[in-house]
GROMACS .gro file of C-alpha atoms in nm:
model
  436
    1UNK     CA    1  -3.752   0.402   1.299
    2UNK     CA    2  -3.721   0.068   1.115
    3UNK     CA    3  -3.512   0.048   0.800
    4UNK     CA    4  -3.527  -0.129   0.466
    5UNK     CA    5  -3.180  -0.274   0.414
    6UNK     CA    6  -3.112  -0.308   0.041
    7UNK     CA    7  -2.825  -0.547  -0.020
    8UNK     CA    8  -2.745  -0.449  -0.377
    9UNK     CA    9  -2.371  -0.521  -0.381
   10UNK     CA   10  -2.248  -0.643  -0.718
   11UNK     CA   11  -2.483  -0.423  -0.920
   12UNK     CA   12  -2.383  -0.331  -1.276
   13UNK     CA   13  -2.272   0.008  -1.143
   14UNK     CA   14  -2.007  -0.175  -0.939
   15UNK     CA   15  -1.924  -0.467  -1.168
   16UNK     CA   16  -1.982  -0.342  -1.521
   17UNK     CA   17  -2.277  -0.573  -1.577
   18UNK     CA   18  -2.079  -0.886  -1.667
   19UNK     CA   19  -2.093  -1.099  -1.355
   20UNK     CA   20  -1.898  -1.422  -1.339
   21UNK     CA   21  -2.007  -1.714  -1.125
   22UNK     CA   22  -1.744  -1.611  -0.870
   23UNK     CA   23  -1.883  -1.257  -0.857
   24UNK     CA   24  -2.236  -1.388  -0.808
   25UNK     CA   25  -2.106  -1.595  -0.519
   26UNK     CA   26  -1.937  -1.286  -0.372
   27UNK     CA   27  -2.265  -1.092  -0.396
   28UNK     CA   28  -2.442  -1.371  -0.207
   29UNK     CA   29  -2.171  -1.382   0.060
   30UNK     CA   30  -2.192  -1.003   0.089
   31UNK     CA   31  -2.565  -1.030   0.163
   32UNK     CA   32  -2.501  -1.278   0.447
   33UNK     CA   33  -2.224  -1.054   0.584
   34UNK     CA   34  -2.440  -0.740   0.557
   35UNK     CA   35  -2.717  -0.898   0.763
   36UNK     CA   36  -2.510  -0.779   1.060
   37UNK     CA   37  -2.637  -0.425   0.988
   38UNK     CA   38  -2.984  -0.534   1.100
   39UNK     CA   39  -3.169  -0.386   1.396
   40UNK     CA   40  -3.498  -0.499   1.545
   41UNK     CA   41  -3.797  -0.478   1.303
   42UNK     CA   42  -3.581  -0.404   0.998
   43UNK     CA   43  -3.681  -0.536   0.656
   44UNK     CA   44  -3.398  -0.698   0.458
   45UNK     CA   45  -3.416  -0.702   0.078
   46UNK     CA   46  -3.156  -0.956  -0.028
   47UNK     CA   47  -3.063  -1.134  -0.354
   48UNK     CA   48  -3.044  -1.464  -0.161
   49UNK     CA   49  -3.200  -1.630   0.139
   50UNK     CA   50  -3.021  -1.559   0.464
   51UNK     CA   51  -3.001  -1.867   0.689
   52UNK     CA   52  -3.228  -1.857   0.992
   53UNK     CA   53  -2.948  -1.974   1.223
   54UNK     CA   54  -2.732  -1.681   1.107
   55UNK     CA   55  -3.011  -1.429   1.176
   56UNK     CA   56  -3.075  -1.584   1.517
   57UNK     CA   57  -2.707  -1.564   1.605
   58UNK     CA   58  -2.691  -1.200   1.492
   59UNK     CA   59  -2.986  -1.115   1.716
   60UNK     CA   60  -2.839  -1.301   2.013
   61UNK     CA   61  -2.497  -1.139   1.969
   62UNK     CA   62  -2.626  -0.784   1.916
   63UNK     CA   63  -2.907  -0.822   2.171
   64UNK     CA   64  -3.228  -0.784   1.973
   65UNK     CA   65  -3.519  -1.006   1.875
   66UNK     CA   66  -3.422  -1.152   1.537
   67UNK     CA   67  -3.773  -1.294   1.490
   68UNK     CA   68  -3.886  -0.935   1.430
   69UNK     CA   69  -3.680  -0.916   1.108
   70UNK     CA   70  -3.852  -0.958   0.773
   71UNK     CA   71  -3.685  -1.082   0.456
   72UNK     CA   72  -3.773  -1.018   0.092
   73UNK     CA   73  -3.588  -1.230  -0.164
   74UNK     CA   74  -3.663  -1.220  -0.539
   75UNK     CA   75  -3.804  -1.544  -0.671
   76UNK     CA   76  -3.528  -1.685  -0.892
   77UNK     CA   77  -3.401  -2.032  -0.967
   78UNK     CA   78  -3.064  -1.894  -1.075
   79UNK     CA   79  -2.806  -1.700  -0.871
   80UNK     CA   80  -2.887  -1.334  -0.906
   81UNK     CA   81  -2.798  -0.986  -0.790
   82UNK     CA   82  -3.025  -0.713  -0.665
   83UNK     CA   83  -2.998  -0.487  -0.970
   84UNK     CA   84  -3.246  -0.206  -1.038
   85UNK     CA   85  -3.461  -0.420  -1.265
   86UNK     CA   86  -3.500  -0.686  -0.995
   87UNK     CA   87  -3.548  -0.431  -0.718
   88UNK     CA   88  -3.829  -0.256  -0.906
   89UNK     CA   89  -4.004  -0.572  -1.021
   90UNK     CA   90  -4.373  -0.582  -0.934
   91UNK     CA   91  -4.331  -0.886  -0.709
   92UNK     CA   92  -4.050  -0.732  -0.500
   93UNK     CA   93  -4.220  -0.392  -0.469
   94UNK     CA   94  -4.554  -0.546  -0.366
   95UNK     CA   95  -4.388  -0.770  -0.108
   96UNK     CA   96  -4.204  -0.472   0.039
   97UNK     CA   97  -4.530  -0.274   0.055
   98UNK     CA   98  -4.707  -0.556   0.237
   99UNK     CA   99  -4.433  -0.571   0.500
  100UNK     CA  100  -4.413  -0.198   0.570
  101UNK     CA  101  -4.786  -0.125   0.603
  102UNK     CA  102  -4.772  -0.187   0.977
  103UNK     CA  103  -4.538   0.111   1.032
  104UNK     CA  104  -4.583   0.465   0.906
  105UNK     CA  105  -4.217   0.569   0.910
  106UNK     CA  106  -3.934   0.384   0.737
  107UNK     CA  107  -3.586   0.465   0.611
  108UNK     CA  108  -3.403   0.314   0.316
  109UNK     CA  109  -3.048   0.192   0.380
  110UNK     CA  110  -2.894   0.068   0.054
  111UNK     CA  111  -2.545  -0.057  -0.008
  112UNK     CA  112  -2.537   0.151  -0.326
  113UNK     CA  113  -2.770   0.445  -0.396
  114UNK     CA  114  -2.871   0.360  -0.751
  115UNK     CA  115  -3.138   0.516  -0.969
  116UNK     CA  116  -3.355   0.215  -0.888
  117UNK     CA  117  -3.323   0.274  -0.514
  118UNK     CA  118  -3.442   0.634  -0.562
  119UNK     CA  119  -3.737   0.517  -0.773
  120UNK     CA  120  -3.825   0.257  -0.508
  121UNK     CA  121  -3.823   0.531  -0.244
  122UNK     CA  122  -4.074   0.728  -0.452
  123UNK     CA  123  -4.296   0.421  -0.500
  124UNK     CA  124  -4.295   0.358  -0.125
  125UNK     CA  125  -4.345   0.722  -0.031
  126UNK     CA  126  -4.014   0.735   0.157
  127UNK     CA  127  -3.837   1.057   0.061
  128UNK     CA  128  -3.460   1.057   0.103
  129UNK     CA  129  -3.218   1.346   0.080
  130UNK     CA  130  -2.993   1.267  -0.214
  131UNK     CA  131  -3.261   1.093  -0.422
  132UNK     CA  132  -3.250   1.358  -0.694
  133UNK     CA  133  -2.876   1.299  -0.728
  134UNK     CA  134  -2.930   0.922  -0.741
  135UNK     CA  135  -3.209   0.956  -1.001
  136UNK     CA  136  -2.950   1.107  -1.234
  137UNK     CA  137  -2.705   0.825  -1.149
  138UNK     CA  138  -2.486   1.073  -0.965
  139UNK     CA  139  -2.336   0.813  -0.726
  140UNK     CA  140  -2.174   0.649  -1.030
  141UNK     CA  141  -1.935   0.947  -1.028
  142UNK     CA  142  -1.803   0.821  -0.694
  143UNK     CA  143  -1.754   0.461  -0.805
  144UNK     CA  144  -1.549   0.504  -1.123
  145UNK     CA  145  -1.171   0.517  -1.120
  146UNK     CA  146  -1.163   0.770  -1.404
  147UNK     CA  147  -1.405   1.001  -1.225
  148UNK     CA  148  -1.207   0.964  -0.905
  149UNK     CA  149  -0.895   1.099  -1.075
  150UNK     CA  150  -1.094   1.388  -1.222
  151UNK     CA  151  -1.269   1.480  -0.898
  152UNK     CA  152  -0.964   1.421  -0.678
  153UNK     CA  153  -0.753   1.648  -0.897
  154UNK     CA  154  -1.008   1.927  -0.849
  155UNK     CA  155  -0.950   1.922  -0.471
  156UNK     CA  156  -0.573   1.864  -0.495
  157UNK     CA  157  -0.559   1.512  -0.352
  158UNK     CA  158  -0.212   1.362  -0.393
  159UNK     CA  159  -0.239   1.100  -0.668
  160UNK     CA  160   0.005   0.878  -0.856
  161UNK     CA  161   0.094   1.018  -1.196
  162UNK     CA  162  -0.150   0.876  -1.447
  163UNK     CA  163  -0.415   0.928  -1.710
  164UNK     CA  164  -0.754   0.809  -1.832
  165UNK     CA  165  -0.747   0.624  -2.166
  166UNK     CA  166  -1.024   0.518  -2.402
  167UNK     CA  167  -0.844   0.328  -2.679
  168UNK     CA  168  -0.534   0.109  -2.737
  169UNK     CA  169  -0.327   0.403  -2.864
  170UNK     CA  170  -0.401   0.597  -2.547
  171UNK     CA  171  -0.305   0.292  -2.342
  172UNK     CA  172   0.025   0.261  -2.528
  173UNK     CA  173   0.109   0.629  -2.484
  174UNK     CA  174   0.023   0.626  -2.113
  175UNK     CA  175   0.229   0.314  -2.037
  176UNK     CA  176   0.523   0.453  -2.233
  177UNK     CA  177   0.520   0.786  -2.049
  178UNK     CA  178   0.470   0.639  -1.701
  179UNK     CA  179   0.686   0.325  -1.697
  180UNK     CA  180   1.015   0.504  -1.626
  181UNK     CA  181   0.903   0.659  -1.296
  182UNK     CA  182   0.911   0.341  -1.087
  183UNK     CA  183   0.960   0.067  -1.346
  184UNK     CA  184   0.600  -0.046  -1.293
  185UNK     CA  185   0.254   0.070  -1.400
  186UNK     CA  186  -0.093  -0.039  -1.295
  187UNK     CA  187  -0.381  -0.054  -1.543
  188UNK     CA  188  -0.729  -0.038  -1.387
  189UNK     CA  189  -1.067  -0.120  -1.537
  190UNK     CA  190  -1.288   0.182  -1.475
  191UNK     CA  191  -1.564  -0.001  -1.286
  192UNK     CA  192  -1.388  -0.312  -1.161
  193UNK     CA  193  -1.438  -0.362  -0.785
  194UNK     CA  194  -1.190  -0.507  -0.537
  195UNK     CA  195  -0.889  -0.500  -0.769
  196UNK     CA  196  -1.035  -0.773  -0.993
  197UNK     CA  197  -1.000  -0.554  -1.302
  198UNK     CA  198  -0.640  -0.442  -1.241
  199UNK     CA  199  -0.315  -0.559  -1.399
  200UNK     CA  200   0.037  -0.452  -1.300
  201UNK     CA  201   0.313  -0.441  -1.563
  202UNK     CA  202   0.667  -0.430  -1.427
  203UNK     CA  203   1.019  -0.443  -1.564
  204UNK     CA  204   1.136  -0.577  -1.227
  205UNK     CA  205   1.084  -0.948  -1.176
  206UNK     CA  206   0.892  -0.977  -0.851
  207UNK     CA  207   0.639  -1.168  -0.649
  208UNK     CA  208   0.273  -1.067  -0.698
  209UNK     CA  209   0.217  -0.703  -0.601
  210UNK     CA  210  -0.083  -0.563  -0.409
  211UNK     CA  211  -0.380  -0.407  -0.587
  212UNK     CA  212  -0.418  -0.627  -0.893
  213UNK     CA  213  -0.540  -0.965  -1.011
  214UNK     CA  214  -0.215  -1.020  -1.202
  215UNK     CA  215   0.145  -0.898  -1.184
  216UNK     CA  216   0.328  -0.940  -1.516
  217UNK     CA  217   0.697  -0.904  -1.588
  218UNK     CA  218   0.728  -0.711  -1.912
  219UNK     CA  219   1.004  -0.641  -2.157
  220UNK     CA  220   0.868  -0.303  -2.264
  221UNK     CA  221   0.940  -0.340  -2.638
  222UNK     CA  222   0.719  -0.651  -2.636
  223UNK     CA  223   0.425  -0.478  -2.469
  224UNK     CA  224   0.111  -0.527  -2.684
  225UNK     CA  225  -0.143  -0.254  -2.603
  226UNK     CA  226  -0.409  -0.393  -2.837
  227UNK     CA  227  -0.400  -0.737  -2.673
  228UNK     CA  228  -0.416  -0.591  -2.322
  229UNK     CA  229  -0.697  -0.355  -2.425
  230UNK     CA  230  -0.898  -0.646  -2.563
  231UNK     CA  231  -0.833  -0.854  -2.251
  232UNK     CA  232  -0.925  -0.591  -1.995
  233UNK     CA  233  -1.216  -0.395  -2.141
  234UNK     CA  234  -1.574  -0.518  -2.157
  235UNK     CA  235  -1.868  -0.433  -2.387
  236UNK     CA  236  -2.004  -0.197  -2.120
  237UNK     CA  237  -1.670  -0.045  -2.012
  238UNK     CA  238  -1.422   0.094  -2.263
  239UNK     CA  239  -1.225   0.310  -2.020
  240UNK     CA  240  -0.902   0.227  -1.839
  241UNK     CA  241  -0.694   0.422  -1.589
  242UNK     CA  242  -0.315   0.395  -1.612
  243UNK     CA  243  -0.096   0.502  -1.320
  244UNK     CA  244   0.263   0.473  -1.208
  245UNK     CA  245   0.278   0.194  -0.949
  246UNK     CA  246   0.436   0.266  -0.611
  247UNK     CA  247   0.542   0.009  -0.356
  248UNK     CA  248   0.365   0.076  -0.027
  249UNK     CA  249   0.459   0.043   0.336
  250UNK     CA  250   0.097   0.082   0.451
  251UNK     CA  251  -0.241   0.026   0.285
  252UNK     CA  252  -0.544   0.181   0.447
  253UNK     CA  253  -0.889   0.330   0.395
  254UNK     CA  254  -1.089   0.612   0.551
  255UNK     CA  255  -1.468   0.587   0.576
  256UNK     CA  256  -1.723   0.866   0.621
  257UNK     CA  257  -2.099   0.915   0.625
  258UNK     CA  258  -2.257   1.217   0.458
  259UNK     CA  259  -2.574   1.278   0.657
  260UNK     CA  260  -2.910   1.406   0.532
  261UNK     CA  261  -2.839   1.744   0.698
  262UNK     CA  262  -2.515   1.772   0.494
  263UNK     CA  263  -2.289   1.712   0.792
  264UNK     CA  264  -1.991   1.480   0.746
  265UNK     CA  265  -1.916   1.216   1.008
  266UNK     CA  266  -1.589   1.026   1.021
  267UNK     CA  267  -1.679   0.659   1.066
  268UNK     CA  268  -1.362   0.453   1.083
  269UNK     CA  269  -1.022   0.385   0.933
  270UNK     CA  270  -0.862   0.047   0.885
  271UNK     CA  271  -0.551  -0.121   0.749
  272UNK     CA  272  -0.584  -0.353   0.449
  273UNK     CA  273  -0.405  -0.684   0.506
  274UNK     CA  274  -0.268  -0.909   0.232
  275UNK     CA  275  -0.053  -1.219   0.211
  276UNK     CA  276   0.117  -1.432  -0.052
  277UNK     CA  277  -0.053  -1.748  -0.172
  278UNK     CA  278   0.109  -2.082  -0.095
  279UNK     CA  279   0.056  -2.157  -0.464
  280UNK     CA  280   0.368  -2.012  -0.630
  281UNK     CA  281   0.186  -1.989  -0.964
  282UNK     CA  282  -0.073  -1.748  -0.818
  283UNK     CA  283  -0.030  -1.401  -0.966
  284UNK     CA  284  -0.229  -1.207  -0.706
  285UNK     CA  285  -0.196  -1.155  -0.333
  286UNK     CA  286  -0.472  -1.290  -0.111
  287UNK     CA  287  -0.680  -1.036   0.079
  288UNK     CA  288  -0.688  -1.169   0.436
  289UNK     CA  289  -0.904  -0.898   0.591
  290UNK     CA  290  -0.910  -0.559   0.759
  291UNK     CA  291  -0.772  -0.427   1.087
  292UNK     CA  292  -0.948  -0.145   1.274
  293UNK     CA  293  -0.825   0.106   1.368
  294UNK     CA  294  -0.554   0.154   1.106
  295UNK     CA  295  -0.196   0.130   1.230
  296UNK     CA  296  -0.100   0.473   1.096
  297UNK     CA  297   0.111   0.704   1.307
  298UNK     CA  298  -0.078   1.008   1.438
  299UNK     CA  299   0.084   1.250   1.194
  300UNK     CA  300   0.011   1.021   0.898
  301UNK     CA  301  -0.352   0.980   1.006
  302UNK     CA  302  -0.406   1.354   1.045
  303UNK     CA  303  -0.250   1.425   0.705
  304UNK     CA  304  -0.464   1.161   0.533
  305UNK     CA  305  -0.776   1.289   0.709
  306UNK     CA  306  -0.716   1.648   0.602
  307UNK     CA  307  -0.688   1.546   0.236
  308UNK     CA  308  -0.972   1.292   0.237
  309UNK     CA  309  -1.214   1.534   0.399
  310UNK     CA  310  -1.183   1.769   0.100
  311UNK     CA  311  -1.291   1.490  -0.134
  312UNK     CA  312  -1.584   1.393   0.089
  313UNK     CA  313  -1.693   1.757   0.112
  314UNK     CA  314  -1.688   1.779  -0.269
  315UNK     CA  315  -1.903   1.463  -0.286
  316UNK     CA  316  -2.149   1.621  -0.044
  317UNK     CA  317  -2.161   1.943  -0.244
  318UNK     CA  318  -2.235   1.745  -0.561
  319UNK     CA  319  -2.545   1.605  -0.387
  320UNK     CA  320  -2.434   1.262  -0.262
  321UNK     CA  321  -2.566   1.130   0.070
  322UNK     CA  322  -2.459   0.805   0.231
  323UNK     CA  323  -2.145   0.606   0.307
  324UNK     CA  324  -1.820   0.680   0.126
  325UNK     CA  325  -1.476   0.524   0.167
  326UNK     CA  326  -1.141   0.623   0.020
  327UNK     CA  327  -0.837   0.396  -0.030
  328UNK     CA  328  -0.483   0.526   0.004
  329UNK     CA  329  -0.123   0.423   0.067
  330UNK     CA  330   0.186   0.565   0.222
  331UNK     CA  331   0.454   0.471  -0.030
  332UNK     CA  332   0.793   0.343   0.077
  333UNK     CA  333   0.938   0.687   0.006
  334UNK     CA  334   0.687   0.833   0.256
  335UNK     CA  335   0.449   0.992   0.006
  336UNK     CA  336   0.074   0.980   0.066
  337UNK     CA  337  -0.110   0.868  -0.249
  338UNK     CA  338  -0.485   0.814  -0.290
  339UNK     CA  339  -0.607   0.532  -0.514
  340UNK     CA  340  -0.985   0.536  -0.541
  341UNK     CA  341  -1.315   0.612  -0.368
  342UNK     CA  342  -1.638   0.417  -0.335
  343UNK     CA  343  -1.974   0.577  -0.262
  344UNK     CA  344  -2.129   0.276  -0.087
  345UNK     CA  345  -2.081   0.044   0.208
  346UNK     CA  346  -1.717  -0.048   0.249
  347UNK     CA  347  -1.546  -0.360   0.373
  348UNK     CA  348  -1.507  -0.209   0.718
  349UNK     CA  349  -1.866  -0.083   0.750
  350UNK     CA  350  -2.000  -0.405   0.900
  351UNK     CA  351  -1.702  -0.441   1.133
  352UNK     CA  352  -1.752  -0.087   1.263
  353UNK     CA  353  -2.126  -0.149   1.308
  354UNK     CA  354  -2.059  -0.459   1.518
  355UNK     CA  355  -1.788  -0.286   1.721
  356UNK     CA  356  -1.993   0.016   1.824
  357UNK     CA  357  -2.290  -0.201   1.920
  358UNK     CA  358  -2.081  -0.432   2.136
  359UNK     CA  359  -1.809  -0.198   2.263
  360UNK     CA  360  -1.934   0.159   2.230
  361UNK     CA  361  -1.855   0.451   2.004
  362UNK     CA  362  -1.503   0.491   2.142
  363UNK     CA  363  -1.399   0.129   2.079
  364UNK     CA  364  -1.096   0.227   1.869
  365UNK     CA  365  -0.922   0.374   2.175
  366UNK     CA  366  -0.947   0.043   2.363
  367UNK     CA  367  -0.984  -0.241   2.114
  368UNK     CA  368  -0.854  -0.387   1.791
  369UNK     CA  369  -1.104  -0.533   1.544
  370UNK     CA  370  -0.969  -0.784   1.295
  371UNK     CA  371  -1.157  -0.953   1.013
  372UNK     CA  372  -1.018  -1.295   0.925
  373UNK     CA  373  -1.127  -1.440   0.594
  374UNK     CA  374  -1.105  -1.802   0.475
  375UNK     CA  375  -1.117  -1.977   0.813
  376UNK     CA  376  -1.166  -2.343   0.724
  377UNK     CA  377  -1.508  -2.474   0.827
  378UNK     CA  378  -1.777  -2.678   0.650
  379UNK     CA  379  -2.056  -2.448   0.775
  380UNK     CA  380  -2.143  -2.150   0.989
  381UNK     CA  381  -2.283  -2.376   1.260
  382UNK     CA  382  -1.969  -2.590   1.265
  383UNK     CA  383  -1.755  -2.279   1.311
  384UNK     CA  384  -1.981  -2.155   1.591
  385UNK     CA  385  -1.968  -2.490   1.770
  386UNK     CA  386  -1.589  -2.504   1.738
  387UNK     CA  387  -1.549  -2.157   1.889
  388UNK     CA  388  -1.777  -2.247   2.180
  389UNK     CA  389  -1.586  -2.569   2.244
  390UNK     CA  390  -1.246  -2.399   2.228
  391UNK     CA  391  -1.352  -2.102   2.439
  392UNK     CA  392  -1.297  -1.861   2.152
  393UNK     CA  393  -1.649  -1.720   2.108
  394UNK     CA  394  -1.690  -1.351   2.191
  395UNK     CA  395  -1.753  -1.294   2.560
  396UNK     CA  396  -1.958  -0.985   2.655
  397UNK     CA  397  -1.804  -0.962   3.001
  398UNK     CA  398  -1.442  -0.971   2.885
  399UNK     CA  399  -1.531  -0.784   2.562
  400UNK     CA  400  -1.308  -1.002   2.350
  401UNK     CA  401  -1.324  -1.316   2.141
  402UNK     CA  402  -1.425  -1.439   1.797
  403UNK     CA  403  -1.752  -1.383   1.610
  404UNK     CA  404  -1.829  -1.589   1.298
  405UNK     CA  405  -1.968  -1.345   1.039
  406UNK     CA  406  -2.079  -1.552   0.743
  407UNK     CA  407  -1.999  -1.878   0.568
  408UNK     CA  408  -1.909  -1.961   0.211
  409UNK     CA  409  -2.016  -2.323   0.218
  410UNK     CA  410  -1.908  -2.384  -0.143
  411UNK     CA  411  -1.554  -2.286  -0.052
  412UNK     CA  412  -1.577  -2.445   0.294
  413UNK     CA  413  -1.471  -2.125   0.470
  414UNK     CA  414  -1.606  -1.875   0.721
  415UNK     CA  415  -1.521  -1.509   0.769
  416UNK     CA  416  -1.470  -1.416   1.133
  417UNK     CA  417  -1.424  -1.104   1.344
  418UNK     CA  418  -1.163  -1.101   1.618
  419UNK     CA  419  -1.215  -0.849   1.899
  420UNK     CA  420  -0.905  -0.803   2.115
  421UNK     CA  421  -0.753  -0.548   2.356
  422UNK     CA  422  -0.439  -0.496   2.143
  423UNK     CA  423  -0.277  -0.586   1.811
  424UNK     CA  424  -0.049  -0.871   1.932
  425UNK     CA  425  -0.345  -1.048   2.095
  426UNK     CA  426  -0.556  -1.000   1.781
  427UNK     CA  427  -0.281  -1.140   1.558
  428UNK     CA  428  -0.226  -1.438   1.787
  429UNK     CA  429  -0.598  -1.511   1.771
  430UNK     CA  430  -0.587  -1.491   1.393
  431UNK     CA  431  -0.306  -1.749   1.379
  432UNK     CA  432  -0.509  -1.974   1.606
  433UNK     CA  433  -0.806  -1.951   1.370
  434UNK     CA  434  -0.608  -2.014   1.053
  435UNK     CA  435  -0.386  -2.284   1.196
  436UNK     CA  436  -0.034  -2.369   1.077
   0.00000   0.00000   0.00000
């Protein structure tokens, strides 16, 4: 059954509706990256054009006829996102209808199940389990940090001490009550994705800490809650989450799929990898990629799974259907602490999709999958040609090598996937890609 892939990353539900130029660029890069979900005869609804050479390479790598793919892109002279208004525009809907007339059965596969996606399903006559929940904007419950704390508390997930605040006085009270636990607190914008809305305040002078766009040394008496409130909140988001900040020895996520029949399938788990910037003035760590499977010890993994499953089951019982991923840490004192959940495609979803199609469902018992961001290259084609020349390109017989995922030509970088038989080999390959 062919699918309609809806690449609506960066929607207002995820970003708060105030997209910067950098966030628009990320949404475009996400669309290129998500093209790897495609199967033969799928229809891709994307905010941007996807290069023909990328689609051809995807088809050749995953062994299907890429010429069978169809692409619908909104007509726009400006960078855009695939928000509900754009998705439901007459032009987009009519173009989708023209493409799907040749087949009687289709499925929708959105990044984010928005109200607009549910309305599109009704217009196309494609019923989906979970549409009623999406029509009431139910998935937003699973993509807000405040709602995560509320829902997670109801199923007894271990969380950092914290609170939800809605004004500067609440922010001041929360920071004051939490700062003594570890000497650091993290303040999170309710609907900021990827840590871009987070700020860490610490009384301990330190290098940038994971999980935030800025780490700030603070003399607590000089803390100005009104200034921070004004800086962090937006016209569409006047809610912050304040938590005690814990240093971590491992960062990881767990990803699940809630199926139409209400069953819950574990999809994958990966470690989140970060590094310091060479620029000493940079106040955030650089996200270098993901590593699948996660490097947790068996007991840690089983403990995290048992807790996370309760949250996923609650999400199912609320009415949500689709992908859901949950971020967590094991703190340096050994405690398991959950940070947030996202009811949508996660960063590891594409990597898992590629791995099972090339290696089989049990790949995690035999392989390590590493995403490597910011590999220097002027274009996707240049990266591909370099990997062929250097003998790095993924080899189906050996079942290892490098796959270029997508290029950010403005930045002059390419994201790649390393497939290796073990972690040392994968890390060596990463160093070879990134250079000295």
